mmCIF file of C-alpha atoms in Angstrom:
data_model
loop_
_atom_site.group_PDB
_atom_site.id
_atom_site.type_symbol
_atom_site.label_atom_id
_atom_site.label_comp_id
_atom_site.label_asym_id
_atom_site.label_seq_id
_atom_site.Cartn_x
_atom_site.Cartn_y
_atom_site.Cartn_z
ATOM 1 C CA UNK L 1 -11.354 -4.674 31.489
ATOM 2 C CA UNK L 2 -10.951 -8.133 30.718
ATOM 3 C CA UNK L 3 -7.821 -9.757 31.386
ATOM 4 C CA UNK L 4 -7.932 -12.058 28.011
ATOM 5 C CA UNK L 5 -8.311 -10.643 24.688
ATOM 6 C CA UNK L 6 -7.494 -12.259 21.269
ATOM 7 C CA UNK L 7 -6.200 -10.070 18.249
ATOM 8 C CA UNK L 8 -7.961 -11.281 14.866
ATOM 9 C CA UNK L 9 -6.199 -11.780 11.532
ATOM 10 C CA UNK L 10 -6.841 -8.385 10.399
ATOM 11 C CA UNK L 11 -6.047 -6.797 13.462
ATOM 12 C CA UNK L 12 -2.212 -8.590 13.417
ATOM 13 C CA UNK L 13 -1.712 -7.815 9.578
ATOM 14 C CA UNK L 14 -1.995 -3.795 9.878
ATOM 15 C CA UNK L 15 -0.301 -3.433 12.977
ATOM 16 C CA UNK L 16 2.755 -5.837 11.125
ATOM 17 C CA UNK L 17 2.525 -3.834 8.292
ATOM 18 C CA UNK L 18 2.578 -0.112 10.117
ATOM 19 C CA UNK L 19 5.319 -0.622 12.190
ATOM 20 C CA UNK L 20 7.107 -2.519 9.421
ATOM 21 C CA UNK L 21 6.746 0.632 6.994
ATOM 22 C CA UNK L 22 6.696 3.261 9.737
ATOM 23 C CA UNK L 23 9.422 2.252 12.523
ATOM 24 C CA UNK L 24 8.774 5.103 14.274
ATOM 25 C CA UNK L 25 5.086 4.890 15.127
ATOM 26 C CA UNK L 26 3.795 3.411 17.965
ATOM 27 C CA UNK L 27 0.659 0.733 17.563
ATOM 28 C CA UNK L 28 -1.384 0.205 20.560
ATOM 29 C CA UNK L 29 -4.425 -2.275 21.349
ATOM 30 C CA UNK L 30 -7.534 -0.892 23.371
ATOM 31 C CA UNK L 31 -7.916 -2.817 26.476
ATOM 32 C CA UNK L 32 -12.407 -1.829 25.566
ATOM 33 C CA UNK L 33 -13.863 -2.909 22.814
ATOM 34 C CA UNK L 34 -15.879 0.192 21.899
ATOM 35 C CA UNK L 35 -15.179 0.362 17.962
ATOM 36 C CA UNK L 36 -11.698 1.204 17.738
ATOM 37 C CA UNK L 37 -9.479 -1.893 16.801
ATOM 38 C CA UNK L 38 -5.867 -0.119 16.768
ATOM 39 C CA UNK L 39 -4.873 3.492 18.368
ATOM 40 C CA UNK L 40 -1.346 4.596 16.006
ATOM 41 C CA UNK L 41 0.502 7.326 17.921
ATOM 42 C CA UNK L 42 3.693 9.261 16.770
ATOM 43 C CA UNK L 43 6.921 8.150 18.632
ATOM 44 C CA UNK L 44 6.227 11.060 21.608
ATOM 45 C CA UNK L 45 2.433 9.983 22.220
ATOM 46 C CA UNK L 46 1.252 13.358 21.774
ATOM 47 C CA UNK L 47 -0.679 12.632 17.990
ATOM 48 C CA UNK L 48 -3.188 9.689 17.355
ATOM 49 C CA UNK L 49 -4.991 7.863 14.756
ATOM 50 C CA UNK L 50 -8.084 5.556 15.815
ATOM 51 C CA UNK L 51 -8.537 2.376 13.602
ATOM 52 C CA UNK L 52 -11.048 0.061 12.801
ATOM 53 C CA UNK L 53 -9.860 -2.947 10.956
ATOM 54 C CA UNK L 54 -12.532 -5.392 8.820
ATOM 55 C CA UNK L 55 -10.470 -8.257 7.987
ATOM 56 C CA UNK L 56 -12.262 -10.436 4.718
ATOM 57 C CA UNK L 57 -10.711 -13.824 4.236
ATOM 58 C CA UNK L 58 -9.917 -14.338 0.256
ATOM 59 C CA UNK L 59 -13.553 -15.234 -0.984
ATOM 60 C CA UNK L 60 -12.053 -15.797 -4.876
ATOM 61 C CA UNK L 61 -11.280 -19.515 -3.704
ATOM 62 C CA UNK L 62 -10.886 -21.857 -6.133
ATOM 63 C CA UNK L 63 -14.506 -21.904 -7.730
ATOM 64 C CA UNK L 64 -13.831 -18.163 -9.837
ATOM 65 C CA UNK L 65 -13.664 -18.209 -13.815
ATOM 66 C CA UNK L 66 -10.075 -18.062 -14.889
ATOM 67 C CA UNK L 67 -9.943 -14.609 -16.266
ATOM 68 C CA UNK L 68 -11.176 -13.303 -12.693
ATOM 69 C CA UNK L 69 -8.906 -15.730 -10.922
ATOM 70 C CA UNK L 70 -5.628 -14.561 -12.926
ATOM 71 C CA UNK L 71 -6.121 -10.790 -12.279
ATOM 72 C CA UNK L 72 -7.538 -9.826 -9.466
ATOM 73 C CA UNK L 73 -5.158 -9.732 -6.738
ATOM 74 C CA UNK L 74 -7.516 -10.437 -4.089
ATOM 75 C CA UNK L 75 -10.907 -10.164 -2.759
ATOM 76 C CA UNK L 76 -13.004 -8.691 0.534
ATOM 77 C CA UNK L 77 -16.424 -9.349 1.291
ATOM 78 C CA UNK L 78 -18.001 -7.861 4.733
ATOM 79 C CA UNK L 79 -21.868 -7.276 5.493
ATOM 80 C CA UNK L 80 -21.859 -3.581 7.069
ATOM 81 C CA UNK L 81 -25.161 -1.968 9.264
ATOM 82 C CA UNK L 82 -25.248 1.445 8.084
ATOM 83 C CA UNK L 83 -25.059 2.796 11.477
ATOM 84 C CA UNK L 84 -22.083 1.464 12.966
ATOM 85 C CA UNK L 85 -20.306 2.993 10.137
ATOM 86 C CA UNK L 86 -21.755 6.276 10.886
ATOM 87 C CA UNK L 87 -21.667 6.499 14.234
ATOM 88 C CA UNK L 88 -18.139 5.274 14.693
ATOM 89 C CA UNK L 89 -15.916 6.568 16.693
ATOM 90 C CA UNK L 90 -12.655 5.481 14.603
ATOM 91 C CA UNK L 91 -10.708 7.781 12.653
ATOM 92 C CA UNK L 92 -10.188 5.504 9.482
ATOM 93 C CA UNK L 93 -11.350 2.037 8.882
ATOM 94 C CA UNK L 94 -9.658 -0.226 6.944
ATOM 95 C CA UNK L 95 -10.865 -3.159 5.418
ATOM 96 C CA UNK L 96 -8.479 -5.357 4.892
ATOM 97 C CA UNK L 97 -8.324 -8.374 1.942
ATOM 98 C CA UNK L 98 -5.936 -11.278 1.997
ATOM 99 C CA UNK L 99 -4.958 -13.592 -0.645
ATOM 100 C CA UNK L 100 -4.019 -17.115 0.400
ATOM 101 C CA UNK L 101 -3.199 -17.831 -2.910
ATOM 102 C CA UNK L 102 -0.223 -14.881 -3.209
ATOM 103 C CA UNK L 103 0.293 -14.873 0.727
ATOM 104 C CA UNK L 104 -0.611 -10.983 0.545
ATOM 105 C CA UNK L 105 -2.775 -8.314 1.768
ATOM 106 C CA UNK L 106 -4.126 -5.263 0.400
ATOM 107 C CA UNK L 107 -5.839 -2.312 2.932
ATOM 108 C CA UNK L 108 -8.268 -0.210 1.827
ATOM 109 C CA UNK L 109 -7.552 2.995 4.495
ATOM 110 C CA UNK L 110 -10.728 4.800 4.048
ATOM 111 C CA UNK L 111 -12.408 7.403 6.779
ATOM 112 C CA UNK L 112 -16.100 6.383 7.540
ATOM 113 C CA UNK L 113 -17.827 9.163 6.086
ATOM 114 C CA UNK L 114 -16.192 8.329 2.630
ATOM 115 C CA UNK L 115 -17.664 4.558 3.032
ATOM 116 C CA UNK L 116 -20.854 5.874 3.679
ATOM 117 C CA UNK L 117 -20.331 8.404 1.106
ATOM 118 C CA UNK L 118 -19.985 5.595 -1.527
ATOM 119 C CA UNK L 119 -22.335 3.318 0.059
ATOM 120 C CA UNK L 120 -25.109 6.099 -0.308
ATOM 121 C CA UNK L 121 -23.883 6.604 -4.277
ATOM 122 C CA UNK L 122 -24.739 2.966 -4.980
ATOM 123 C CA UNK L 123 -27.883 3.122 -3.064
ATOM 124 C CA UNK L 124 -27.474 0.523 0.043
ATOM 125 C CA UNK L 125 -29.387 1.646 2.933
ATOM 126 C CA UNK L 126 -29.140 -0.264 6.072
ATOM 127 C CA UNK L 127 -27.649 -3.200 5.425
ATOM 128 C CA UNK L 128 -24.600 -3.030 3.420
ATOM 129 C CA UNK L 129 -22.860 -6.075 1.404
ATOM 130 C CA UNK L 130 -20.138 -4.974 0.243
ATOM 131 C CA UNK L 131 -17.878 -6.796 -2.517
ATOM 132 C CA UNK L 132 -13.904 -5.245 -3.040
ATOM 133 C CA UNK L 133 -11.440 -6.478 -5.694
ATOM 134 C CA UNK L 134 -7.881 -5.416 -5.742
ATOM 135 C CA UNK L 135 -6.367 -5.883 -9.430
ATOM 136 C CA UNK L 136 -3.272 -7.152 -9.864
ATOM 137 C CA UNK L 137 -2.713 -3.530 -11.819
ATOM 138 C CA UNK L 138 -3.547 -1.785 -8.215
ATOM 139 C CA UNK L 139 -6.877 -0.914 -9.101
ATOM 140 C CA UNK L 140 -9.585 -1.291 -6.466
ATOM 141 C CA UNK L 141 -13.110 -1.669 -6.840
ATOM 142 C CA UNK L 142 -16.491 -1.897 -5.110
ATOM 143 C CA UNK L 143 -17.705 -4.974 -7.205
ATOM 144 C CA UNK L 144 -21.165 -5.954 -5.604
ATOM 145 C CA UNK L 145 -24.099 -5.533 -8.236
ATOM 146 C CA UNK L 146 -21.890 -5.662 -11.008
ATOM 147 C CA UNK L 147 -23.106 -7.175 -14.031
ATOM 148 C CA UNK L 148 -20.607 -9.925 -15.396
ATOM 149 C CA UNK L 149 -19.974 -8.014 -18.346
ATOM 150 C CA UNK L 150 -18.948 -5.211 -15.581
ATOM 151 C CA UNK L 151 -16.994 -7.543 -13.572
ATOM 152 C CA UNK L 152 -14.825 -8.616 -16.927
ATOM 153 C CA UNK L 153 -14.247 -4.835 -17.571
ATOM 154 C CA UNK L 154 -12.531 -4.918 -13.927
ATOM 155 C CA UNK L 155 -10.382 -7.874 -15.063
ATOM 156 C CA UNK L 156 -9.510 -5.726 -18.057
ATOM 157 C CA UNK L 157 -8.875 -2.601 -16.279
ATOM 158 C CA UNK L 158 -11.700 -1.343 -18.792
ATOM 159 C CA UNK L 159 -13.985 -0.299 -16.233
ATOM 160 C CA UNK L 160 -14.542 3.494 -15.374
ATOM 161 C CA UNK L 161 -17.500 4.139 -12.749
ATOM 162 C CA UNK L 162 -15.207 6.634 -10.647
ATOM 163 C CA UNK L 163 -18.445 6.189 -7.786
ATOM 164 C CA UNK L 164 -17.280 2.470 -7.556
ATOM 165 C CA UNK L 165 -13.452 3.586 -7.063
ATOM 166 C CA UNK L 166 -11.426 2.789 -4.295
ATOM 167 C CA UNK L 167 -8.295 3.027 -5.732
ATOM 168 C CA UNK L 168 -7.218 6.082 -4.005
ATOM 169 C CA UNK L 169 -7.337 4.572 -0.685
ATOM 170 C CA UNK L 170 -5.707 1.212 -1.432
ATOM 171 C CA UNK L 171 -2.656 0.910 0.709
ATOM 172 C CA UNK L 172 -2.989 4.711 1.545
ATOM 173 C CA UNK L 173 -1.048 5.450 4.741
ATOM 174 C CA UNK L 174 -1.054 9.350 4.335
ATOM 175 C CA UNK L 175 -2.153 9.758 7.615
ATOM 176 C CA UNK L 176 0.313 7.744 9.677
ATOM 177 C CA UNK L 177 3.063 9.316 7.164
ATOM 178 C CA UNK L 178 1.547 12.719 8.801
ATOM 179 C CA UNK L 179 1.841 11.505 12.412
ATOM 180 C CA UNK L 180 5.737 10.593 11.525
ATOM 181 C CA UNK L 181 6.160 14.463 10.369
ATOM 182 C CA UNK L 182 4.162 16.080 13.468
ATOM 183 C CA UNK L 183 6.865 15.334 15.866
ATOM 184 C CA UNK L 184 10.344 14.920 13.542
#
């Protein structure tokens, strides 16, 4: 083990935001980094949820067309190898966007097989670049190889690929809400 570890961005903001929204859960740091960022236990230690946290720093920036700018809520952009997504020992990963601009962050909770899952249905193979908007309307959306007509459809909330949805795992903390049940 080494005695001096650092906690990124991402890291900080979900454990904030679980034990902010779940008092009674317990967050806890691996001393190993082996591909689990956060370990969530109920308040009795006896149930656990493994994290991985991706943290993307707000890529809209200043240089994005207005109509993108004023409705999307934020942005994430990682670059993903296939395999450490499959093979990974976490329970859920979250990838987590940040808005500097609105002082906010939105987490995408999503288990890795799902990721790969919608990775596969948009074709990427090994190396994955991914591209997530969060609407200010709390949609979610893979948004890499989206034509620009596509992207405006996003801003619109006009755009329907359900393959490219990731709505239903934007802020979804099911599974901790689960962990505060087991042991009530």
């Amino acid at each position: 083990m080494r005695p001096i570890f650092t906690v990124h961005a991402g890291e900080y903001l979900v454990a904030a935001k679980i034990e902010e929204t779940f008092p009674l859960i317990r967050v806890w740091i691996p001393s190993k980094d082996d591909g689990v960022d956060l370990l969530v236990t109920d308040k009795n230690c006896r149930d656990s949820i493994s994290l991985q946290i991706k943290f993307s720093k707000d890529y809209l920036g200043n240089g994005v067309k207005p109509e993108i700018a004023t409705t999307i809520k934020s942005g994430g952009w990682w670059t993903f190898k296939r395999e450490k997504i499959v093979k990974s020992p976490a329970d859920y990963w979250v990838l987590v966007t940040y808005s500097f601009h609105n002082r906010d962050s939105d987490l995408i909770v999503i288990k890795p097989i799902d990721l790969i899952r919608l990775y596969d249905a948009l074709g990427n193979q090994e190396r994955i670049n991914s591209y997530v908007w969060v609407t200010n309307s709390k949609n979610c959306w893979e948004t890499r190889g989206l034509k620009k007509d596509e992207q405006l459809l996003v801003t619109q909330d006009r755009f329907t690929d359900e393959t490219r949805s990731l709505k239903k795992y934007l802020n979804n903390w099911s599974m901790i809400q689960s962990l505060c049940v087991s042991n009530s």
